[in-house]
DNA sequence: ATGAAACATGAACCAGTATTCATGTATAAT
DNA sequence: ATTATACATGAATACTGGTTCATGTTTCAT
């Protein structure tokens, strides 16, 4: 490992060396995708550059044509995960007027997404240690959007009044943990059932 | 790093070498406590045995008198965290008849706990990669207890009917993410306010 | 007191691995 | 064809850090 003198890690915009050809583009993608699988499976530290490149079917040195550092691929993956999740949920809730319905659709979309991308899901968790800044960005961006949506829904009288900030985090937490139950703890419960129970909690709480 | 051939990691009962003297007891505790601080601050991989022992004020070799491996201290910390959290919450909800009140008290106790032990909190997250089994045990034990409590409350008619399993996970998720907001994202919001909003969500949901 | 067991030390060992580099090969423009 | 540029290679480098070990020192039972 290199220094990393306690201070700020990577993240931000770290272009690495962008490819300038279709061939390069393909290789870069292959490495990125291999990194997702290998890091997702073994974790950041046990995933060596050698593992990643061999999984990608390229030589070890090729890695450094497109990425400046091991940490950088990782950051890129976290960033990608963030974009993908937000995009997926936005897509799924597109055009749904009622916030409660949107909440249900969003939860469903999220759970389906994490089932389809279990590796990315685990990677985000590890970011807390490998690239704290990316981790923060991931959750804060998500929370900000969530909060805005809740506030709008409050104005429209679609949901009750309440602290949108805290609610946003709490609701994120619900999705996150239910997703984890699926992917990490390998629950066999069908998504529709989980969503039904989760939605009921979100909408009505547990008061009798 | 040593092999760890993909298979099951440490966890379970890994006594290491238990000390047989008051002196040894003290040293072992010192190392464990130093490990908590150092690993919590730097993460598992950046926390070297050298860092830990020097923080504990002992020589590097001393570490291996009480622990067989770096992974083992880590597991021990996760286990300890589990016991502490469960104990703290049980204590705080002791004797509270109404489940909704207990829910509020439990959430408060949990948030106060994570504020007091931010290192342990981060350590659990990293366990997903360093010691998956300890991670699973942590959450599954917690969830099992939570679920039992919810089921009992349902029988007693203190809360509405619903899938206790999923509810348990969802409610854990709320606490977890709100705790993270405090410790990781350093929110300055007072715990009482967070609890108030969180509790309202848990009890009543967001339906208008 | 005294020997055995427990505890402590820190230098050395050693394996793993991120990164670099000198040397090729494919590709596109001229 | 020819050449400049992008891409690819894999062996060599350089360094980190977990673990071991031979050698003390303290503690305790007798």
Short mmCIF file of C-alpha atoms (C1' of nucleotides) in Angstrom, two decimals:
data_model
loop_
_atom_site.label_atom_id
_atom_site.label_comp_id
_atom_site.label_asym_id
_atom_site.label_seq_id
_atom_site.Cartn_x
_atom_site.Cartn_y
_atom_site.Cartn_z
CA UNK A 1 0.00 0.00 0.00
CA UNK A 2 1.08 3.56 -0.60
CA UNK A 3 1.20 6.35 1.93
CA UNK A 4 -2.26 7.93 2.01
CA UNK A 5 -1.27 10.23 4.87
CA UNK A 6 -4.56 10.17 6.71
CA UNK A 7 -5.93 12.97 4.59
CA UNK A 8 -8.57 13.12 1.89
CA UNK A 9 -8.69 10.11 -0.36
CA UNK A 10 -9.43 9.92 -4.05
CA UNK A 11 -12.97 10.32 -5.44
CA UNK A 12 -13.85 13.71 -6.96
CA UNK A 13 -13.15 13.66 -10.67
CA UNK A 14 -10.41 11.17 -11.33
CA UNK A 15 -10.43 10.63 -15.09
CA UNK A 16 -7.50 8.26 -15.16
CA UNK A 17 -6.44 7.93 -18.75
CA UNK A 18 -9.49 7.94 -20.93
CA UNK A 19 -9.19 5.61 -23.94
CA UNK A 20 -9.12 7.15 -27.40
CA UNK A 21 -10.17 4.19 -29.46
CA UNK A 22 -12.94 1.65 -29.57
CA UNK A 23 -10.44 -0.99 -28.66
CA UNK A 24 -9.26 0.93 -25.64
CA UNK A 25 -12.81 1.66 -24.65
CA UNK A 26 -13.58 -2.05 -24.66
CA UNK A 27 -10.53 -2.96 -22.61
CA UNK A 28 -11.26 -0.30 -20.05
CA UNK A 29 -14.79 -1.54 -19.68
CA UNK A 30 -13.60 -5.11 -19.35
CA UNK A 31 -11.30 -4.14 -16.53
CA UNK A 32 -13.96 -2.11 -14.78
CA UNK A 33 -16.44 -4.93 -15.00
CA UNK A 34 -13.90 -7.46 -13.80
CA UNK A 35 -13.09 -5.18 -10.91
CA UNK A 36 -16.73 -5.06 -9.97
CA UNK A 37 -16.96 -8.81 -9.83
CA UNK A 38 -13.65 -9.46 -8.12
CA UNK A 39 -13.84 -6.66 -5.56
CA UNK A 40 -17.47 -7.44 -4.90
CA UNK A 41 -16.62 -11.05 -4.24
CA UNK A 42 -13.33 -10.83 -2.36
CA UNK A 43 -13.44 -7.32 -0.95
CA UNK A 44 -11.09 -4.48 -1.74
CA UNK A 45 -7.97 -5.79 -0.11
CA UNK A 46 -8.11 -9.39 -1.14
CA UNK A 47 -8.80 -8.34 -4.69
CA UNK A 48 -5.37 -7.89 -6.23
CA UNK A 49 -4.65 -6.15 -9.49
CA UNK A 50 -3.52 -9.52 -10.72
CA UNK A 51 -6.88 -11.07 -9.96
CA UNK A 52 -8.71 -8.26 -11.66
CA UNK A 53 -6.62 -8.22 -14.81
CA UNK A 54 -6.63 -11.97 -15.18
CA UNK A 55 -10.41 -11.97 -14.74
CA UNK A 56 -10.51 -9.30 -17.43
CA UNK A 57 -8.19 -11.31 -19.64
CA UNK A 58 -5.47 -8.68 -19.94
CA UNK A 59 -1.96 -8.29 -18.63
CA UNK A 60 -1.27 -6.70 -15.29
CA UNK A 61 0.36 -3.63 -16.76
CA UNK A 62 -2.68 -2.89 -18.87
CA UNK A 63 -4.50 -1.90 -15.75
CA UNK A 64 -2.35 1.18 -15.38
CA UNK A 65 -3.06 2.39 -18.84
CA UNK A 66 -6.60 3.20 -17.80
CA UNK A 67 -6.43 3.62 -14.07
CA UNK A 68 -3.86 5.45 -12.05
CA UNK A 69 -4.36 3.47 -8.91
CA UNK A 70 -6.28 0.61 -7.36
CA UNK A 71 -8.27 3.05 -5.31
CA UNK A 72 -9.37 4.81 -8.44
CA UNK A 73 -11.22 1.87 -9.97
CA UNK A 74 -12.91 1.43 -6.69
CA UNK A 75 -14.07 5.03 -6.58
CA UNK A 76 -15.31 4.75 -10.10
CA UNK A 77 -17.38 1.74 -9.15
CA UNK A 78 -18.96 3.53 -6.23
CA UNK A 79 -19.77 6.50 -8.40
CA UNK A 80 -21.26 4.25 -11.03
CA UNK A 81 -23.35 2.50 -8.45
CA UNK A 82 -24.70 5.82 -7.28
CA UNK A 83 -25.66 6.93 -10.76
CA UNK A 84 -27.22 3.58 -11.59
CA UNK A 85 -29.31 3.37 -8.47
CA UNK A 86 -30.62 6.88 -8.78
CA UNK A 87 -31.35 6.41 -12.43
CA UNK A 88 -33.11 3.12 -11.86
CA UNK A 89 -35.36 4.50 -9.17
CA UNK A 90 -36.09 7.68 -11.05
CA UNK A 91 -37.05 5.59 -14.03
CA UNK A 92 -39.31 3.34 -11.99
CA UNK A 93 -41.14 6.18 -10.28
CA UNK A 94 -41.37 8.33 -13.38
CA UNK A 95 -44.83 9.72 -13.86
CA UNK A 96 -46.31 8.31 -10.67
CA UNK A 97 -48.42 11.06 -9.19
CA UNK A 98 -49.11 9.72 -5.73
CA UNK A 99 -46.11 9.75 -3.46
CA UNK A 100 -47.15 6.65 -1.58
CA UNK A 101 -47.41 4.74 -4.82
CA UNK A 102 -44.05 6.13 -5.86
CA UNK A 103 -42.61 4.95 -2.56
CA UNK A 104 -43.80 1.45 -3.25
CA UNK A 105 -42.53 1.43 -6.81
CA UNK A 106 -39.20 2.88 -5.71
CA UNK A 107 -38.70 0.23 -3.05
CA UNK A 108 -39.51 -2.48 -5.53
CA UNK A 109 -37.11 -1.08 -8.08
CA UNK A 110 -34.38 -0.76 -5.49
CA UNK A 111 -34.72 -4.31 -4.26
CA UNK A 112 -34.73 -5.63 -7.79
CA UNK A 113 -31.64 -3.60 -8.54
CA UNK A 114 -29.65 -4.91 -5.62
CA UNK A 115 -30.61 -8.44 -6.56
CA UNK A 116 -29.26 -7.81 -10.02
CA UNK A 117 -26.09 -6.11 -8.75
CA UNK A 118 -25.14 -7.76 -5.48
CA UNK A 119 -21.49 -6.89 -6.03
CA UNK A 120 -22.05 -3.20 -6.37
CA UNK A 121 -24.15 -3.30 -3.28
CA UNK A 122 -21.35 -4.71 -1.19
CA UNK A 123 -18.85 -2.34 -2.73
CA UNK A 124 -20.68 0.70 -1.47
CA UNK A 125 -20.45 -0.58 2.06
CA UNK A 126 -16.74 -0.99 1.81
CA UNK A 127 -16.38 2.54 0.53
CA UNK A 128 -16.81 3.76 4.08
CA UNK A 129 -13.21 2.70 4.60
CA UNK A 130 -11.65 2.72 1.18
CA UNK A 131 -13.05 5.99 -0.09
CA UNK A 132 -15.03 7.78 2.59
CA UNK A 133 -15.70 10.72 0.36
CA UNK A 134 -17.36 8.60 -2.28
CA UNK A 135 -19.37 6.95 0.45
CA UNK A 136 -20.58 10.28 1.75
CA UNK A 137 -21.42 11.53 -1.68
CA UNK A 138 -23.36 8.41 -2.39
CA UNK A 139 -25.62 8.70 0.61
CA UNK A 140 -25.85 12.43 0.77
CA UNK A 141 -26.84 12.75 -2.84
CA UNK A 142 -29.40 10.07 -2.40
CA UNK A 143 -30.74 11.58 0.79
CA UNK A 144 -30.97 15.05 -0.73
CA UNK A 145 -33.11 13.79 -3.57
CA UNK A 146 -35.24 11.74 -1.29
CA UNK A 147 -35.77 14.65 1.02
CA UNK A 148 -36.79 16.96 -1.79
CA UNK A 149 -39.35 14.44 -2.95
CA UNK A 150 -40.82 14.10 0.51
CA UNK A 151 -41.05 17.84 0.96
CA UNK A 152 -42.87 18.26 -2.31
CA UNK A 153 -45.27 15.51 -1.34
CA UNK A 154 -45.92 17.24 1.96
CA UNK A 155 -46.77 20.46 0.19
CA UNK A 156 -49.13 18.55 -2.04
CA UNK A 157 -50.76 17.00 1.00
CA UNK A 158 -49.95 13.49 -0.21
CA UNK A 159 -48.17 12.55 2.97
CA UNK A 160 -48.35 13.79 6.52
CA UNK A 161 -46.10 16.57 7.77
CA UNK A 162 -42.82 15.67 9.38
CA UNK A 163 -39.07 16.26 9.37
CA UNK A 164 -38.24 15.40 5.77
CA UNK A 165 -34.53 15.13 6.44
CA UNK A 166 -34.81 12.51 9.15
CA UNK A 167 -37.55 10.75 7.27
CA UNK A 168 -35.39 10.54 4.19
CA UNK A 169 -32.61 8.84 6.12
CA UNK A 170 -34.97 6.51 7.90
CA UNK A 171 -36.63 5.45 4.67
CA UNK A 172 -33.27 4.95 3.02
CA UNK A 173 -32.39 2.77 5.97
CA UNK A 174 -35.42 0.62 5.43
CA UNK A 175 -34.57 0.01 1.82
CA UNK A 176 -30.96 -0.58 2.57
CA UNK A 177 -31.51 -3.16 5.25
CA UNK A 178 -34.23 -4.98 3.34
CA UNK A 179 -31.89 -5.07 0.38
CA UNK A 180 -29.19 -6.47 2.54
CA UNK A 181 -31.49 -9.13 3.86
CA UNK A 182 -31.94 -10.24 0.29
CA UNK A 183 -28.41 -10.03 -1.03
CA UNK A 184 -26.22 -10.61 1.98
CA UNK A 185 -28.38 -12.88 4.04
CA UNK A 186 -29.88 -14.56 1.02
CA UNK A 187 -33.47 -14.44 2.12
CA UNK A 188 -35.75 -16.42 -0.16
CA UNK A 189 -38.74 -14.23 0.53
CA UNK A 190 -40.20 -12.90 -2.74
CA UNK A 191 -39.64 -9.22 -3.36
CA UNK A 192 -43.33 -8.51 -3.70
CA UNK A 193 -43.97 -9.75 -0.19
CA UNK A 194 -41.12 -7.78 1.30
CA UNK A 195 -42.33 -4.68 -0.47
CA UNK A 196 -45.87 -5.22 0.76
CA UNK A 197 -44.78 -5.43 4.38
CA UNK A 198 -42.27 -2.64 4.01
CA UNK A 199 -44.75 -0.38 2.33
CA UNK A 200 -47.35 -1.00 4.98
CA UNK A 201 -44.85 0.05 7.60
CA UNK A 202 -43.88 3.16 5.68
CA UNK A 203 -47.45 4.18 5.07
CA UNK A 204 -49.14 3.26 8.32
CA UNK A 205 -46.52 2.57 10.94
CA UNK A 206 -47.07 -0.06 13.55
CA UNK A 207 -49.54 1.65 15.84
CA UNK A 208 -52.64 -0.52 16.22
CA UNK B 1 -2.03 -11.59 4.40
CA UNK B 2 -2.30 -15.31 4.92
CA UNK B 3 -4.16 -17.75 2.75
CA UNK B 4 -7.80 -17.80 3.90
CA UNK B 5 -8.80 -20.06 1.06
CA UNK B 6 -12.11 -18.48 0.25
CA UNK B 7 -13.86 -20.52 2.88
CA UNK B 8 -15.22 -19.71 6.31
CA UNK B 9 -13.28 -17.10 8.22
CA UNK B 10 -12.68 -16.91 11.94
CA UNK B 11 -15.44 -15.94 14.37
CA UNK B 12 -17.14 -18.76 16.30
CA UNK B 13 -15.31 -19.32 19.54
CA UNK B 14 -11.71 -18.27 19.06
CA UNK B 15 -10.30 -18.03 22.56
CA UNK B 16 -6.79 -17.13 21.48
CA UNK B 17 -4.62 -17.53 24.52
CA UNK B 18 -6.52 -16.46 27.54
CA UNK B 19 -4.36 -14.71 30.13
CA UNK B 20 -3.83 -16.43 33.45
CA UNK B 21 -2.79 -13.49 35.56
CA UNK B 22 -4.07 -10.06 36.45
CA UNK B 23 -1.15 -8.61 34.58
CA UNK B 24 -1.95 -10.56 31.47
CA UNK B 25 -5.59 -9.69 31.77
CA UNK B 26 -4.73 -6.02 31.81
CA UNK B 27 -2.42 -6.25 28.84
CA UNK B 28 -4.95 -8.16 26.83
CA UNK B 29 -7.57 -5.56 27.58
CA UNK B 30 -5.19 -2.79 26.64
CA UNK B 31 -4.52 -4.37 23.28
CA UNK B 32 -8.19 -4.99 22.63
CA UNK B 33 -9.07 -1.44 23.48
CA UNK B 34 -6.25 -0.06 21.37
CA UNK B 35 -7.43 -2.23 18.51
CA UNK B 36 -10.89 -0.79 18.83
CA UNK B 37 -9.60 2.73 18.52
CA UNK B 38 -7.06 2.11 15.80
CA UNK B 39 -9.16 -0.15 13.62
CA UNK B 40 -12.18 2.08 14.12
CA UNK B 41 -10.18 5.08 13.00
CA UNK B 42 -8.07 3.69 10.18
CA UNK B 43 -10.06 0.67 9.10
CA UNK B 44 -8.96 -2.94 9.27
CA UNK B 45 -6.30 -2.89 6.63
CA UNK B 46 -4.60 0.37 7.42
CA UNK B 47 -4.50 -0.59 11.05
CA UNK B 48 -1.26 -2.51 11.42
CA UNK B 49 -0.31 -4.66 14.36
CA UNK B 50 2.45 -2.15 14.97
CA UNK B 51 -0.04 0.69 15.24
CA UNK B 52 -2.19 -1.27 17.61
CA UNK B 53 0.59 -2.42 19.91
CA UNK B 54 2.24 0.96 20.04
CA UNK B 55 -1.11 2.53 20.86
CA UNK B 56 -1.45 -0.07 23.58
CA UNK B 57 2.07 0.63 24.78
CA UNK B 58 3.40 -2.89 24.32
CA UNK B 59 5.81 -4.58 21.95
CA UNK B 60 4.68 -6.03 18.68
CA UNK B 61 5.28 -9.61 19.71
CA UNK B 62 3.09 -9.21 22.74
CA UNK B 63 0.11 -9.12 20.46
CA UNK B 64 0.57 -12.77 19.58
CA UNK B 65 0.58 -13.85 23.18
CA UNK B 66 -3.11 -13.05 23.39
CA UNK B 67 -4.34 -13.22 19.85
CA UNK B 68 -3.53 -15.77 17.23
CA UNK B 69 -4.15 -13.50 14.31
CA UNK B 70 -5.11 -10.00 13.31
CA UNK B 71 -8.47 -11.25 12.18
CA UNK B 72 -9.13 -12.66 15.60
CA UNK B 73 -9.01 -9.34 17.46
CA UNK B 74 -11.34 -8.00 14.90
CA UNK B 75 -13.83 -10.79 15.40
CA UNK B 76 -13.66 -10.30 19.11
CA UNK B 77 -14.50 -6.64 18.68
CA UNK B 78 -17.52 -7.40 16.55
CA UNK B 79 -18.74 -9.94 19.05
CA UNK B 80 -18.26 -7.47 21.87
CA UNK B 81 -20.15 -4.83 19.97
CA UNK B 82 -23.04 -7.20 19.54
CA UNK B 83 -23.21 -8.06 23.20
CA UNK B 84 -22.90 -4.43 24.25
CA UNK B 85 -25.61 -3.16 21.94
CA UNK B 86 -28.06 -5.84 22.89
CA UNK B 87 -27.33 -5.37 26.54
CA UNK B 88 -27.66 -1.60 26.33
CA UNK B 89 -31.01 -1.73 24.59
CA UNK B 90 -32.37 -4.47 26.81
CA UNK B 91 -31.38 -2.38 29.79
CA UNK B 92 -33.01 0.72 28.40
CA UNK B 93 -36.30 -0.97 27.57
CA UNK B 94 -36.40 -3.05 30.72
CA UNK B 95 -39.79 -2.93 32.35
CA UNK B 96 -41.48 -0.79 29.73
CA UNK B 97 -44.89 -2.29 29.18
CA UNK B 98 -46.02 -0.55 26.02
CA UNK B 99 -44.17 -1.66 22.92
CA UNK B 100 -44.38 1.72 21.26
CA UNK B 101 -42.79 3.32 24.27
CA UNK B 102 -40.17 0.61 24.30
CA UNK B 103 -39.50 1.33 20.66
CA UNK B 104 -38.84 4.94 21.43
CA UNK B 105 -36.62 4.17 24.38
CA UNK B 106 -34.73 1.58 22.39
CA UNK B 107 -34.06 3.95 19.56
CA UNK B 108 -32.84 6.59 21.97
CA UNK B 109 -30.55 4.15 23.72
CA UNK B 110 -29.17 2.91 20.44
CA UNK B 111 -28.38 6.36 19.15
CA UNK B 112 -26.74 7.31 22.40
CA UNK B 113 -24.71 4.15 22.27
CA UNK B 114 -23.38 4.73 18.79
CA UNK B 115 -22.44 8.27 19.75
CA UNK B 116 -20.47 6.89 22.65
CA UNK B 117 -18.85 4.14 20.55
CA UNK B 118 -18.38 5.46 17.05
CA UNK B 119 -15.44 3.12 16.48
CA UNK B 120 -17.34 -0.03 17.26
CA UNK B 121 -20.06 1.14 14.96
CA UNK B 122 -17.75 1.42 11.99
CA UNK B 123 -16.10 -1.86 12.82
CA UNK B 124 -19.33 -3.78 12.43
CA UNK B 125 -19.74 -2.43 8.93
CA UNK B 126 -16.32 -3.61 7.92
CA UNK B 127 -17.05 -7.06 9.27
CA UNK B 128 -19.02 -7.74 6.13
CA UNK B 129 -15.69 -8.22 4.41
CA UNK B 130 -13.28 -9.10 7.16
CA UNK B 131 -15.41 -11.61 9.01
CA UNK B 132 -18.69 -12.25 7.23
CA UNK B 133 -19.77 -14.80 9.76
CA UNK B 134 -19.47 -12.38 12.66
CA UNK B 135 -21.39 -9.87 10.60
CA UNK B 136 -24.20 -12.29 10.00
CA UNK B 137 -24.35 -13.33 13.59
CA UNK B 138 -24.51 -9.75 14.66
CA UNK B 139 -27.50 -8.87 12.55
CA UNK B 140 -29.29 -12.16 12.74
CA UNK B 141 -29.12 -12.30 16.49
CA UNK B 142 -30.34 -8.77 16.71
CA UNK B 143 -33.11 -9.38 14.21
CA UNK B 144 -34.26 -12.53 15.96
CA UNK B 145 -34.69 -10.71 19.23
CA UNK B 146 -36.39 -7.80 17.58
CA UNK B 147 -38.77 -10.05 15.79
CA UNK B 148 -39.72 -11.94 18.93
CA UNK B 149 -40.49 -8.68 20.66
CA UNK B 150 -42.69 -7.53 17.81
CA UNK B 151 -44.57 -10.80 17.73
CA UNK B 152 -45.28 -10.65 21.42
CA UNK B 153 -46.51 -7.09 21.04
CA UNK B 154 -48.81 -8.17 18.26
CA UNK B 155 -50.33 -10.86 20.42
CA UNK B 156 -50.85 -8.30 23.14
CA UNK B 157 -52.55 -6.02 20.65
CA UNK B 158 -50.04 -3.26 21.33
CA UNK B 159 -49.12 -2.91 17.69
CA UNK B 160 -50.90 -3.72 14.47
CA UNK B 161 -50.51 -7.07 12.77
CA UNK B 162 -47.85 -7.49 10.15
CA UNK B 163 -44.88 -9.58 9.03
CA UNK B 164 -42.68 -9.39 12.11
CA UNK B 165 -39.60 -10.63 10.29
CA UNK B 166 -39.60 -7.95 7.64
CA UNK B 167 -40.64 -5.34 10.14
CA UNK B 168 -37.74 -6.25 12.38
CA UNK B 169 -35.27 -5.76 9.56
CA UNK B 170 -36.87 -2.52 8.45
CA UNK B 171 -36.86 -1.10 11.95
CA UNK B 172 -33.25 -2.14 12.42
CA UNK B 173 -32.51 -0.31 9.21
CA UNK B 174 -34.05 2.86 10.52
CA UNK B 175 -31.94 2.80 13.63
CA UNK B 176 -28.86 1.90 11.73
CA UNK B 177 -29.11 4.66 9.19
CA UNK B 178 -30.08 7.28 11.73
CA UNK B 179 -27.11 6.22 13.80
CA UNK B 180 -24.91 6.52 10.80
CA UNK B 181 -26.20 9.97 10.09
CA UNK B 182 -25.00 10.92 13.53
CA UNK B 183 -21.66 9.19 13.69
CA UNK B 184 -20.47 9.03 10.12
CA UNK B 185 -22.05 12.12 8.68
CA UNK B 186 -21.68 14.05 11.89
CA UNK B 187 -25.17 15.50 11.98
CA UNK B 188 -25.56 18.09 14.73
CA UNK B 189 -29.25 17.37 15.18
CA UNK B 190 -30.03 16.52 18.81
CA UNK B 191 -30.85 12.90 19.48
CA UNK B 192 -34.21 13.76 21.01
CA UNK B 193 -35.33 15.39 17.78
CA UNK B 194 -34.16 12.52 15.63
CA UNK B 195 -35.93 10.08 17.89
CA UNK B 196 -39.12 12.12 17.82
CA UNK B 197 -39.25 12.11 14.03
CA UNK B 198 -38.13 8.52 13.78
CA UNK B 199 -40.65 7.38 16.31
CA UNK B 200 -43.46 9.20 14.59
CA UNK B 201 -42.57 7.41 11.39
CA UNK B 202 -42.42 4.05 13.11
CA UNK B 203 -45.72 4.55 14.88
CA UNK B 204 -47.80 6.31 12.26
CA UNK B 205 -46.08 6.03 8.92
CA UNK B 206 -46.30 8.85 6.44
CA UNK B 207 -49.83 8.45 5.16
CA UNK B 208 -51.70 11.72 5.62
"C1'" DA C 1 14.99 -18.39 48.14
"C1'" DT C 2 14.21 -20.80 43.82
"C1'" DG C 3 12.59 -22.99 39.91
"C1'" DA C 4 8.76 -23.04 36.69
"C1'" DA C 5 5.37 -20.78 34.34
"C1'" DA C 6 3.60 -16.64 32.51
"C1'" DC C 7 4.57 -12.56 30.33
"C1'" DA C 8 7.30 -9.31 27.38
"C1'" DT C 9 10.51 -7.85 23.91
"C1'" DG C 10 11.87 -6.29 19.14
"C1'" DA C 11 14.60 -7.68 15.47
"C1'" DA C 12 14.33 -10.66 11.55
"C1'" DC C 13 11.75 -13.39 8.22
"C1'" DC C 14 9.01 -13.74 4.35
"C1'" DA C 15 5.13 -13.60 1.38
"C1'" DG C 16 2.30 -10.94 -1.13
"C1'" DT C 17 1.33 -7.18 -4.30
"C1'" DA C 18 0.81 -2.28 -6.02
"C1'" DT C 19 3.30 0.04 -9.31
"C1'" DT C 20 6.86 0.87 -12.99
"C1'" DC C 21 9.22 0.14 -17.19
"C1'" DA C 22 11.54 -1.39 -21.28
"C1'" DT C 23 9.94 -3.67 -24.97
"C1'" DG C 24 6.76 -5.06 -28.24
"C1'" DT C 25 2.27 -5.03 -31.41
"C1'" DA C 26 -1.99 -3.19 -33.51
"C1'" DT C 27 -4.25 0.78 -35.63
"C1'" DA C 28 -5.08 5.03 -38.27
"C1'" DA C 29 -3.59 8.76 -40.97
"C1'" DT C 30 -0.52 10.35 -44.58
"C1'" DA D 1 4.45 1.68 -47.36
"C1'" DT D 2 5.57 4.35 -43.45
"C1'" DT D 3 5.33 6.42 -39.34
"C1'" DA D 4 3.28 8.26 -35.21
"C1'" DT D 5 0.19 7.08 -31.73
"C1'" DA D 6 -2.46 4.19 -28.98
"C1'" DC D 7 -2.56 -0.04 -26.83
"C1'" DA D 8 -0.55 -4.29 -24.63
"C1'" DT D 9 2.75 -7.10 -22.26
"C1'" DG D 10 4.84 -9.39 -18.11
"C1'" DA D 11 8.97 -9.39 -15.68
"C1'" DA D 12 11.35 -6.56 -12.25
"C1'" DT D 13 11.06 -3.24 -8.51
"C1'" DA D 14 10.19 -1.69 -4.01
"C1'" DC D 15 8.01 -1.84 0.02
"C1'" DT D 16 4.67 -3.02 3.37
"C1'" DG D 17 3.25 -5.57 7.30
"C1'" DG D 18 1.71 -10.08 9.43
"C1'" DT D 19 3.92 -13.54 11.89
"C1'" DT D 20 7.79 -16.04 14.27
"C1'" DC D 21 11.42 -16.69 17.46
"C1'" DA D 22 15.36 -16.56 20.49
"C1'" DT D 23 16.13 -14.13 24.34
"C1'" DG D 24 15.02 -11.71 28.63
"C1'" DT D 25 12.13 -10.36 32.74
"C1'" DT D 26 8.39 -10.73 36.03
"C1'" DT D 27 5.27 -13.36 38.90
"C1'" DC D 28 3.84 -17.13 41.75
"C1'" DA D 29 3.73 -21.52 44.22
"C1'" DT D 30 6.48 -24.12 47.16
#
